[in-house]
CSV table of C-alpha atoms and ligand atoms in Angstrom, one decimal:
chain,number,residue,atom,x,y,z
G,1199,UNK,CA,0.0,0.0,0.0
G,1200,UNK,CA,1.3,3.5,-0.8
G,1201,UNK,CA,2.2,5.4,2.3
G,1202,UNK,CA,-0.6,8.0,1.7
G,1203,UNK,CA,-3.2,5.2,1.4
G,1204,UNK,CA,-1.9,3.5,4.5
G,1205,UNK,CA,-2.2,6.7,6.5
G,1206,UNK,CA,-5.7,7.2,5.2
G,1207,UNK,CA,-6.7,3.7,6.2
G,1208,UNK,CA,-5.4,4.3,9.7
G,1209,UNK,CA,-7.3,7.5,9.9
G,1210,UNK,CA,-10.5,5.7,8.7
G,1211,UNK,CA,-10.0,3.0,11.3
G,1212,UNK,CA,-9.6,5.6,14.0
G,1213,UNK,CA,-12.7,7.4,12.9
G,1214,UNK,CA,-14.7,4.2,13.1
G,1215,UNK,CA,-13.3,3.7,16.6
G,1216,UNK,CA,-14.4,7.1,17.7
G,1217,UNK,CA,-17.9,6.5,16.4
G,1218,UNK,CA,-18.2,3.6,18.8
G,1219,UNK,CA,-18.0,5.9,21.8
G,1220,UNK,CA,-15.8,7.0,24.7
G,1221,UNK,CA,-16.6,4.2,27.1
G,1222,UNK,CA,-14.7,2.0,24.6
G,1223,UNK,CA,-11.7,4.3,24.7
G,1224,UNK,CA,-11.8,4.5,28.5
G,1225,UNK,CA,-11.9,0.7,28.7
G,1226,UNK,CA,-8.9,0.4,26.5
G,1227,UNK,CA,-7.0,2.4,29.2
G,1228,UNK,CA,-5.9,5.3,27.0
G,1229,UNK,CA,-3.6,7.7,28.9
G,1230,UNK,CA,-3.8,10.6,26.5
G,1231,UNK,CA,-6.8,12.2,24.9
G,1232,UNK,CA,-6.9,11.5,21.2
G,1233,UNK,CA,-6.8,14.6,19.0
G,1234,UNK,CA,-10.4,14.1,17.9
G,1235,UNK,CA,-11.5,15.2,21.4
G,1236,UNK,CA,-9.2,18.2,21.9
G,1237,UNK,CA,-11.0,21.5,21.8
G,1238,UNK,CA,-9.3,24.6,20.4
G,1239,UNK,CA,-7.7,26.4,23.4
G,1240,UNK,CA,-10.3,29.1,23.7
G,1241,UNK,CA,-13.1,26.6,24.0
G,1242,UNK,CA,-11.5,24.5,26.7
G,1243,UNK,CA,-13.1,24.5,30.1
G,1244,UNK,CA,-10.6,26.1,32.4
G,1245,UNK,CA,-9.3,29.0,30.4
G,1246,UNK,CA,-12.3,30.1,28.5
G,1247,UNK,CA,-14.7,32.9,29.3
G,1248,UNK,CA,-17.7,32.2,27.2
G,1249,UNK,CA,-20.0,35.2,27.7
G,1250,UNK,CA,-22.7,33.8,25.5
G,1251,UNK,CA,-21.9,36.1,22.6
G,1252,UNK,CA,-20.7,35.1,19.3
G,1253,UNK,CA,-17.2,36.4,19.4
G,1254,UNK,CA,-15.1,34.8,22.1
G,1255,UNK,CA,-11.9,36.1,23.4
G,1256,UNK,CA,-8.8,34.3,24.5
G,1257,UNK,CA,-8.9,34.6,28.2
G,1258,UNK,CA,-5.7,35.6,30.0
G,1259,UNK,CA,-3.6,32.7,31.4
G,1260,UNK,CA,-4.6,33.4,35.0
G,1261,UNK,CA,-8.3,33.7,34.1
G,1262,UNK,CA,-9.3,30.4,35.6
G,1263,UNK,CA,-7.8,31.4,39.0
G,1264,UNK,CA,-9.4,34.9,38.9
G,1265,UNK,CA,-12.7,33.4,37.8
G,1266,UNK,CA,-12.5,30.8,40.5
G,1267,UNK,CA,-12.1,28.6,37.5
G,1268,UNK,CA,-14.0,25.4,37.5
G,1269,UNK,CA,-14.2,25.5,41.3
G,1270,UNK,CA,-16.8,28.1,41.3
G,1271,UNK,CA,-20.1,26.5,42.4
G,1272,UNK,CA,-23.6,27.8,42.4
G,1273,UNK,CA,-26.5,27.1,44.7
G,1274,UNK,CA,-29.4,27.1,42.3
G,1275,UNK,CA,-32.8,28.2,43.6
G,1276,UNK,CA,-34.5,25.3,45.3
G,1277,UNK,CA,-38.2,24.7,44.7
G,1278,UNK,CA,-39.9,22.6,47.3
G,1279,UNK,CA,-42.5,20.7,45.3
G,1280,UNK,CA,-44.6,19.8,48.4
G,1281,UNK,CA,-44.8,23.4,49.4
G,1282,UNK,CA,-45.9,24.4,45.9
G,1283,UNK,CA,-49.0,22.2,46.5
G,1284,UNK,CA,-49.7,23.8,49.9
G,1285,UNK,CA,-50.9,27.1,51.3
G,1286,UNK,CA,-47.6,28.8,50.4
G,1287,UNK,CA,-48.1,28.3,46.7
G,1288,UNK,CA,-48.1,32.0,45.8
G,1289,UNK,CA,-44.8,32.5,47.5
G,1290,UNK,CA,-43.3,29.4,45.8
G,1291,UNK,CA,-44.6,30.7,42.4
G,1292,UNK,CA,-42.7,33.9,43.0
G,1293,UNK,CA,-39.4,31.9,43.6
G,1294,UNK,CA,-40.2,29.9,40.5
G,1295,UNK,CA,-40.6,33.0,38.4
G,1296,UNK,CA,-37.4,34.5,39.8
G,1297,UNK,CA,-35.5,31.3,39.1
G,1298,UNK,CA,-36.8,31.1,35.5
G,1299,UNK,CA,-36.0,34.8,34.9
G,1300,UNK,CA,-32.6,35.1,36.5
G,1301,UNK,CA,-31.1,31.6,36.3
G,1302,UNK,CA,-33.1,29.6,33.8
G,1303,UNK,CA,-32.5,26.7,36.2
G,1304,UNK,CA,-33.7,25.5,39.5
G,1305,UNK,CA,-33.6,22.3,41.6
G,1306,UNK,CA,-36.8,20.5,42.7
G,1307,UNK,CA,-36.9,18.7,46.1
G,1308,UNK,CA,-39.8,16.9,47.8
G,1309,UNK,CA,-41.1,15.9,44.5
G,1310,UNK,CA,-42.8,12.7,45.5
G,1311,UNK,CA,-40.8,10.5,43.1
G,1312,UNK,CA,-39.5,7.8,45.4
G,1313,UNK,CA,-35.8,7.4,46.1
G,1314,UNK,CA,-36.1,3.9,44.7
G,1315,UNK,CA,-37.3,5.1,41.3
G,1316,UNK,CA,-34.5,7.5,41.2
G,1317,UNK,CA,-31.8,5.0,42.1
G,1318,UNK,CA,-33.3,2.5,39.6
G,1319,UNK,CA,-33.1,5.2,36.9
G,1320,UNK,CA,-29.4,5.8,37.5
G,1321,UNK,CA,-28.9,2.1,38.0
G,1322,UNK,CA,-30.5,1.2,34.7
G,1323,UNK,CA,-28.2,3.7,33.0
G,1324,UNK,CA,-25.2,2.4,34.7
G,1325,UNK,CA,-26.0,-1.1,33.8
G,1326,UNK,CA,-26.7,-0.3,30.1
G,1327,UNK,CA,-23.3,1.4,29.8
G,1328,UNK,CA,-21.8,-1.5,31.7
G,1329,UNK,CA,-22.9,-4.0,29.0
G,1330,UNK,CA,-20.3,-5.3,26.6
G,1331,UNK,CA,-19.9,-3.0,23.6
G,1332,UNK,CA,-21.5,-5.7,21.3
G,1333,UNK,CA,-24.7,-5.4,23.3
G,1334,UNK,CA,-24.7,-1.7,23.4
G,1335,UNK,CA,-23.9,-1.4,19.7
G,1336,UNK,CA,-27.1,-3.1,18.7
G,1337,UNK,CA,-28.8,0.3,19.4
G,1338,UNK,CA,-26.3,2.3,17.4
G,1339,UNK,CA,-28.1,4.1,14.5
G,1340,UNK,CA,-27.3,7.0,12.2
G,1341,UNK,CA,-31.0,7.7,12.0
G,1342,UNK,CA,-31.8,10.6,14.3
G,1343,UNK,CA,-35.4,9.5,14.4
G,1344,UNK,CA,-34.8,6.0,15.6
G,1345,UNK,CA,-37.0,5.3,18.7
G,1346,UNK,CA,-34.0,3.9,20.6
G,1347,UNK,CA,-30.6,5.2,19.8
G,1348,UNK,CA,-27.2,4.7,21.2
G,1349,UNK,CA,-24.5,7.2,20.2
G,1350,UNK,CA,-21.6,9.4,21.2
G,1351,UNK,CA,-20.6,13.0,21.3
G,1352,UNK,CA,-23.2,15.7,20.7
G,1353,UNK,CA,-24.0,15.2,17.0
G,1354,UNK,CA,-21.6,12.5,15.8
G,1355,UNK,CA,-22.4,13.0,12.2
G,1356,UNK,CA,-21.5,16.6,12.3
G,1357,UNK,CA,-19.1,17.4,15.2
G,1358,UNK,CA,-15.6,18.2,14.1
G,1359,UNK,CA,-14.3,17.8,17.6
G,1360,UNK,CA,-16.0,15.1,19.6
G,1361,UNK,CA,-17.1,15.5,23.1
G,1362,UNK,CA,-16.5,13.0,25.9
G,1363,UNK,CA,-20.0,11.5,26.2
G,1364,UNK,CA,-22.0,8.5,25.2
G,1365,UNK,CA,-25.8,8.4,25.3
G,1366,UNK,CA,-28.8,6.3,25.0
G,1367,UNK,CA,-31.9,8.2,23.7
G,1368,UNK,CA,-35.5,7.0,23.9
G,1369,UNK,CA,-38.3,8.7,22.2
G,1370,UNK,CA,-41.3,8.5,24.5
G,1371,UNK,CA,-44.1,8.6,22.0
G,1372,UNK,CA,-46.3,6.7,22.0
G,1373,UNK,CA,-45.6,6.2,25.7
G,1374,UNK,CA,-47.0,2.6,25.9
G,1375,UNK,CA,-44.5,1.4,23.4
G,1376,UNK,CA,-41.5,2.6,25.4
G,1377,UNK,CA,-42.6,1.5,28.9
G,1378,UNK,CA,-41.1,-1.9,28.6
G,1379,UNK,CA,-37.7,-0.3,28.2
G,1380,UNK,CA,-37.7,1.5,31.5
G,1381,UNK,CA,-38.3,1.1,35.2
G,1382,UNK,CA,-41.6,3.0,35.8
G,1383,UNK,CA,-40.0,6.4,35.2
G,1384,UNK,CA,-41.2,8.1,32.0
G,1385,UNK,CA,-44.6,8.5,33.6
G,1386,UNK,CA,-43.1,9.8,36.8
G,1387,UNK,CA,-41.1,12.3,34.9
G,1388,UNK,CA,-44.0,13.3,32.8
G,1389,UNK,CA,-46.3,13.8,35.9
G,1390,UNK,CA,-43.7,16.0,37.5
G,1391,UNK,CA,-43.3,17.9,34.2
G,1392,UNK,CA,-47.1,18.5,34.0
G,1393,UNK,CA,-47.3,19.8,37.6
G,1394,UNK,CA,-44.3,22.1,37.1
G,1395,UNK,CA,-45.7,23.4,33.8
G,1396,UNK,CA,-49.0,24.2,35.5
G,1397,UNK,CA,-47.2,26.2,38.1
G,1398,UNK,CA,-45.1,27.9,35.4
G,1399,UNK,CA,-48.2,28.9,33.4
G,1400,UNK,CA,-49.7,30.2,36.5
G,1401,UNK,CA,-46.5,32.2,37.3
G,1402,UNK,CA,-46.5,33.7,33.8
G,1403,UNK,CA,-50.2,34.4,33.7
G,1404,UNK,CA,-51.2,38.0,33.9
G,1405,UNK,CA,-53.6,38.7,36.7
G,1406,UNK,CA,-57.2,38.2,35.3
G,1407,UNK,CA,-58.0,42.0,35.3
G,1408,UNK,CA,-54.9,42.8,33.3
G,1409,UNK,CA,-55.3,39.9,30.9
G,1410,UNK,CA,-54.6,41.3,27.5
G,1411,UNK,CA,-56.4,38.6,25.6
G,1412,UNK,CA,-59.6,37.5,27.1
G,1413,UNK,CA,-61.5,36.1,24.1
G,1414,UNK,CA,-60.3,36.4,20.5
G,1415,UNK,CA,-57.7,33.7,20.7
G,1416,UNK,CA,-58.9,32.1,23.8
G,1417,UNK,CA,-59.9,28.8,22.4
G,1418,UNK,CA,-56.7,28.2,20.6
G,1419,UNK,CA,-54.7,29.0,23.8
G,1420,UNK,CA,-56.8,26.7,25.9
G,1421,UNK,CA,-56.3,23.9,23.4
G,1422,UNK,CA,-52.6,24.5,23.4
G,1423,UNK,CA,-52.4,24.4,27.2
G,1424,UNK,CA,-54.4,21.2,27.1
G,1425,UNK,CA,-52.1,19.6,24.5
G,1426,UNK,CA,-49.0,20.5,26.5
G,1427,UNK,CA,-50.4,18.8,29.5
G,1428,UNK,CA,-51.9,15.7,27.9
G,1429,UNK,CA,-50.0,15.1,24.7
G,1430,UNK,CA,-46.7,16.7,24.3
G,1431,UNK,CA,-43.4,15.2,23.3
G,1432,UNK,CA,-40.9,13.5,25.6
G,1433,UNK,CA,-37.4,12.4,24.9
G,1434,UNK,CA,-35.3,10.6,27.6
G,1435,UNK,CA,-31.6,10.6,27.4
G,1436,UNK,CA,-29.2,8.7,29.5
G,1437,UNK,CA,-25.8,10.3,29.4
G,1438,UNK,CA,-22.6,8.5,30.4
G,1439,UNK,CA,-19.4,10.4,31.0
G,1440,UNK,CA,-16.5,8.0,31.6
G,1441,UNK,CA,-13.4,9.2,33.4
G,1442,UNK,CA,-11.4,11.2,30.9
G,1443,UNK,CA,-7.5,11.2,30.8
G,1444,UNK,CA,-7.2,15.0,30.2
G,1445,UNK,CA,-10.4,16.8,31.3
G,1446,UNK,CA,-8.8,20.2,30.7
G,1447,UNK,CA,-8.8,19.7,27.0
G,1448,UNK,CA,-12.4,18.6,26.3
G,1449,UNK,CA,-16.0,18.7,27.5
G,1450,UNK,CA,-18.6,16.1,28.2
G,1451,UNK,CA,-21.1,18.3,26.4
G,1452,UNK,CA,-20.4,21.6,24.6
G,1453,UNK,CA,-22.3,24.8,25.5
G,1454,UNK,CA,-25.9,24.4,24.4
G,1455,UNK,CA,-29.4,25.3,25.3
G,1456,UNK,CA,-32.2,22.7,25.3
G,1457,UNK,CA,-34.9,23.1,22.7
G,1458,UNK,CA,-38.1,22.1,24.6
G,1459,UNK,CA,-40.2,23.7,27.3
G,1460,UNK,CA,-38.5,22.1,30.3
G,1461,UNK,CA,-35.7,19.6,30.8
G,1462,UNK,CA,-35.8,17.5,34.0
G,1463,UNK,CA,-32.4,16.2,34.8
G,1464,UNK,CA,-31.3,13.6,37.3
G,1465,UNK,CA,-27.6,13.5,38.0
G,1466,UNK,CA,-25.7,11.1,40.2
G,1467,UNK,CA,-23.4,12.4,43.0
G,1468,UNK,CA,-20.6,13.4,40.6
G,1469,UNK,CA,-20.6,17.1,39.7
G,1470,UNK,CA,-20.1,18.1,36.1
G,1471,UNK,CA,-23.0,20.3,35.0
G,1472,UNK,CA,-22.1,23.9,34.6
G,1473,UNK,CA,-24.4,26.8,33.7
G,1474,UNK,CA,-23.7,30.2,32.5
G,1475,UNK,CA,-24.6,32.8,35.1
G,1476,UNK,CA,-23.6,36.4,35.2
G,1477,UNK,CA,-21.2,35.7,32.3
G,1478,UNK,CA,-19.4,33.0,34.2
G,1479,UNK,CA,-19.4,29.2,34.1
G,1480,UNK,CA,-20.5,27.9,37.4
G,1481,UNK,CA,-20.9,24.3,38.6
G,1482,UNK,CA,-24.2,23.0,39.8
G,1483,UNK,CA,-23.7,21.2,43.1
G,1484,UNK,CA,-25.7,17.9,43.0
G,1485,UNK,CA,-28.4,17.6,45.7
G,1486,UNK,CA,-29.1,14.0,46.4
G,1487,UNK,CA,-32.4,12.8,44.7
G,1488,UNK,CA,-33.3,16.3,43.5
G,1489,UNK,CA,-34.2,17.1,39.9
G,1490,UNK,CA,-32.3,19.9,38.1
G,1491,UNK,CA,-34.9,21.6,35.9
G,1492,UNK,CA,-34.2,24.1,33.2
G,1493,UNK,CA,-36.1,26.4,30.8
G,1494,UNK,CA,-35.7,25.4,27.2
G,1495,UNK,CA,-35.9,27.5,24.0
G,1496,UNK,CA,-39.6,26.8,23.5
G,1497,UNK,CA,-40.4,28.1,26.9
G,1498,UNK,CA,-38.3,31.2,26.4
G,1499,UNK,CA,-40.3,31.9,23.2
G,1500,UNK,CA,-43.6,31.0,24.9
G,1501,UNK,CA,-42.9,33.4,27.7
G,1502,UNK,CA,-42.0,36.0,25.1
G,1503,UNK,CA,-38.5,36.3,26.5
G,1504,UNK,CA,-39.3,36.6,30.2
G,1505,UNK,CA,-38.0,33.2,31.1
G,1506,UNK,CA,-34.5,32.4,29.9
G,1507,UNK,CA,-33.1,29.4,28.1
G,1508,UNK,CA,-29.6,29.4,29.5
G,1509,UNK,CA,-26.4,27.9,28.1
G,1510,UNK,CA,-25.0,25.0,29.9
G,1511,UNK,CA,-22.2,22.4,29.4
G,1512,UNK,CA,-20.7,19.4,31.1
G,1513,UNK,CA,-17.1,19.0,32.5
G,1514,UNK,CA,-15.4,15.7,32.6
G,1515,UNK,CA,-13.1,14.4,35.3
G,1516,UNK,CA,-10.2,12.0,35.6
G,1517,UNK,CA,-11.5,9.6,38.3
G,1518,UNK,CA,-15.2,9.0,38.3
G,1519,UNK,CA,-17.8,7.9,35.9
G,1520,UNK,CA,-20.8,10.2,35.8
G,1521,UNK,CA,-24.4,9.2,34.8
G,1522,UNK,CA,-27.2,11.6,34.2
G,1523,UNK,CA,-30.7,11.1,32.9
G,1524,UNK,CA,-32.5,14.0,31.1
G,1525,UNK,CA,-36.1,14.1,30.2
G,1526,UNK,CA,-36.9,16.7,27.6
G,1527,UNK,CA,-40.5,17.8,27.4
G,1528,UNK,CA,-42.3,20.0,24.8
G,1529,UNK,CA,-45.3,20.4,22.6
G,1530,UNK,CA,-46.5,17.7,20.3
G,1531,UNK,CA,-44.2,17.6,17.2
G,1532,UNK,CA,-46.8,19.0,14.8
G,1533,UNK,CA,-47.1,22.2,16.8
G,1534,UNK,CA,-45.9,25.7,16.2
G,1535,UNK,CA,-43.9,27.3,18.9
G,1536,UNK,CA,-44.9,30.9,19.6
G,1537,UNK,CA,-45.3,33.4,22.4
G,1538,UNK,CA,-48.4,32.8,24.6
G,1539,UNK,CA,-51.0,35.1,23.1
G,1540,UNK,CA,-52.2,36.0,26.6
G,1541,UNK,CA,-48.9,37.8,27.2
G,1542,UNK,CA,-49.0,39.8,24.0
G,1543,UNK,CA,-50.2,43.4,24.1
G,1544,UNK,CA,-49.2,46.8,22.8
G,1545,UNK,CA,-46.8,47.2,25.7
G,1546,UNK,CA,-45.5,43.7,25.3
G,1547,UNK,CA,-45.3,43.0,21.6
G,1548,UNK,CA,-44.4,39.6,20.2
G,1549,UNK,CA,-40.6,39.2,20.4
G,1550,UNK,CA,-40.2,35.9,18.6
G,1551,UNK,CA,-41.4,34.6,15.2
G,1552,UNK,CA,-43.7,31.6,15.0
G,1553,UNK,CA,-41.6,28.5,14.5
G,1554,UNK,CA,-42.6,25.0,13.8
G,1555,UNK,CA,-41.2,22.3,15.9
G,1556,UNK,CA,-39.9,20.5,12.8
G,1557,UNK,CA,-37.7,23.5,11.9
G,1558,UNK,CA,-36.2,23.4,15.3
G,1559,UNK,CA,-35.4,19.7,15.1
G,1560,UNK,CA,-34.1,20.1,11.6
G,1561,UNK,CA,-31.7,22.8,12.8
G,1562,UNK,CA,-30.5,20.7,15.7
G,1563,UNK,CA,-29.7,17.7,13.5
G,1564,UNK,CA,-28.2,19.8,10.7
G,1565,UNK,CA,-25.3,21.7,12.3
G,1566,UNK,CA,-23.0,21.9,15.1
G,1567,UNK,CA,-24.8,23.6,17.9
G,1568,UNK,CA,-23.5,27.1,17.7
G,1569,UNK,CA,-24.7,28.3,21.0
G,1570,UNK,CA,-28.1,30.1,20.8
G,1571,UNK,CA,-27.9,31.1,17.1
G,1572,UNK,CA,-31.2,29.5,16.2
G,1573,UNK,CA,-33.1,31.1,19.1
G,1574,UNK,CA,-31.5,34.4,18.3
G,1575,UNK,CA,-32.6,34.1,14.7
G,1576,UNK,CA,-36.2,33.8,15.8
G,1577,UNK,CA,-36.1,37.1,17.7
G,1578,UNK,CA,-38.0,40.0,16.2
G,1579,UNK,CA,-35.8,43.1,16.6
N,2311,OGA,C1,-28.6,17.5,28.3
N,2311,OGA,C2,-27.7,18.1,29.3
N,2311,OGA,C3,-26.4,17.7,31.4
N,2311,OGA,C4,-25.8,16.6,32.1
N,2311,OGA,O1,-28.7,16.3,28.3
N,2311,OGA,O2,-29.1,18.3,27.5
N,2311,OGA,O3,-27.5,19.2,29.3
N,2311,OGA,O4,-25.4,16.9,33.3
N,2311,OGA,N1,-27.2,17.2,30.3
N,2311,OGA,O5,-25.7,15.5,31.7
N,2312,NI,NI1,-28.8,20.3,28.0
């Protein structure tokens, strides 16, 4: 074989290897991070200041120290779900609104989902990723619409640099079809989502006397609310972040926002999730058995910009495997995402264009996620 061809075939072989996922690489005992996973220096976790804008700057060398680096942690607002159902609801709704406006994130405790269900959930993920590769690989598919899909990185067909994550995705429509694949959880997640969404709609709702939109569009809105509660789309993702030999050079997930209304995330006790807050990356401290909940792009649009879909990313570490389970909830796929008509008035004009769900999904599968570009492009200036 000519040298050039030989090199090409080695490269191809490596590419195929990378498509199999990072658990594989970890199990091989690699000591150095392959080039495929090395981010350009300004995107690396400990020296970067991503302020959410398009242009990034190269942070000074001592930035990480000044910034508190990756050691900077954040106490997210905590929503007590039991209290939300009690006499203090109004107060909790205020905290909820504050969390959605100023953090885009909160943690939910006392949510009634048993510790057993939660540990089963993490357990089932751990066991799946503990299976021999041959077993896991049966679920590998290039088809983004496959109901069950095992894969790696963020968008492995498009990413230039891979991130240090493997995942298992399950579409949860129709729900009865997917139930055999899970411990009882999609319904538990769904129920919690519905209850939180009700609270969020209430927190967004203008007081009745100031309601801008009593009749004209009323029926459509009611129908949409109903759909959100009863139908809706749900995607569950189990994320696996194996120990990484050089965590400073890569990320478990690149900065992104989630597309739906709300994402409910369970994480094990290994920290890794970071959110952007006041132009800094801050680490979310895991609270045992709590859900981390975040506002997605659809809810930002629905709230006409009042609630924020915030960039987040995942750090890797050298010593411990990390598992998280995310449940992404939104409208039924055939719906159009638009600001809630109730909120629109002369004083508060519509700030985002109507967008069909399909366009969102198309965008997500068609390009490297460049931060919030798509959401930005929906804004009406
Ligand atoms: C996601 C996500 C964070 C995590 O799945 O969209 O942001 O901690 N996950 O795994
Ligand atoms: Ni996310």
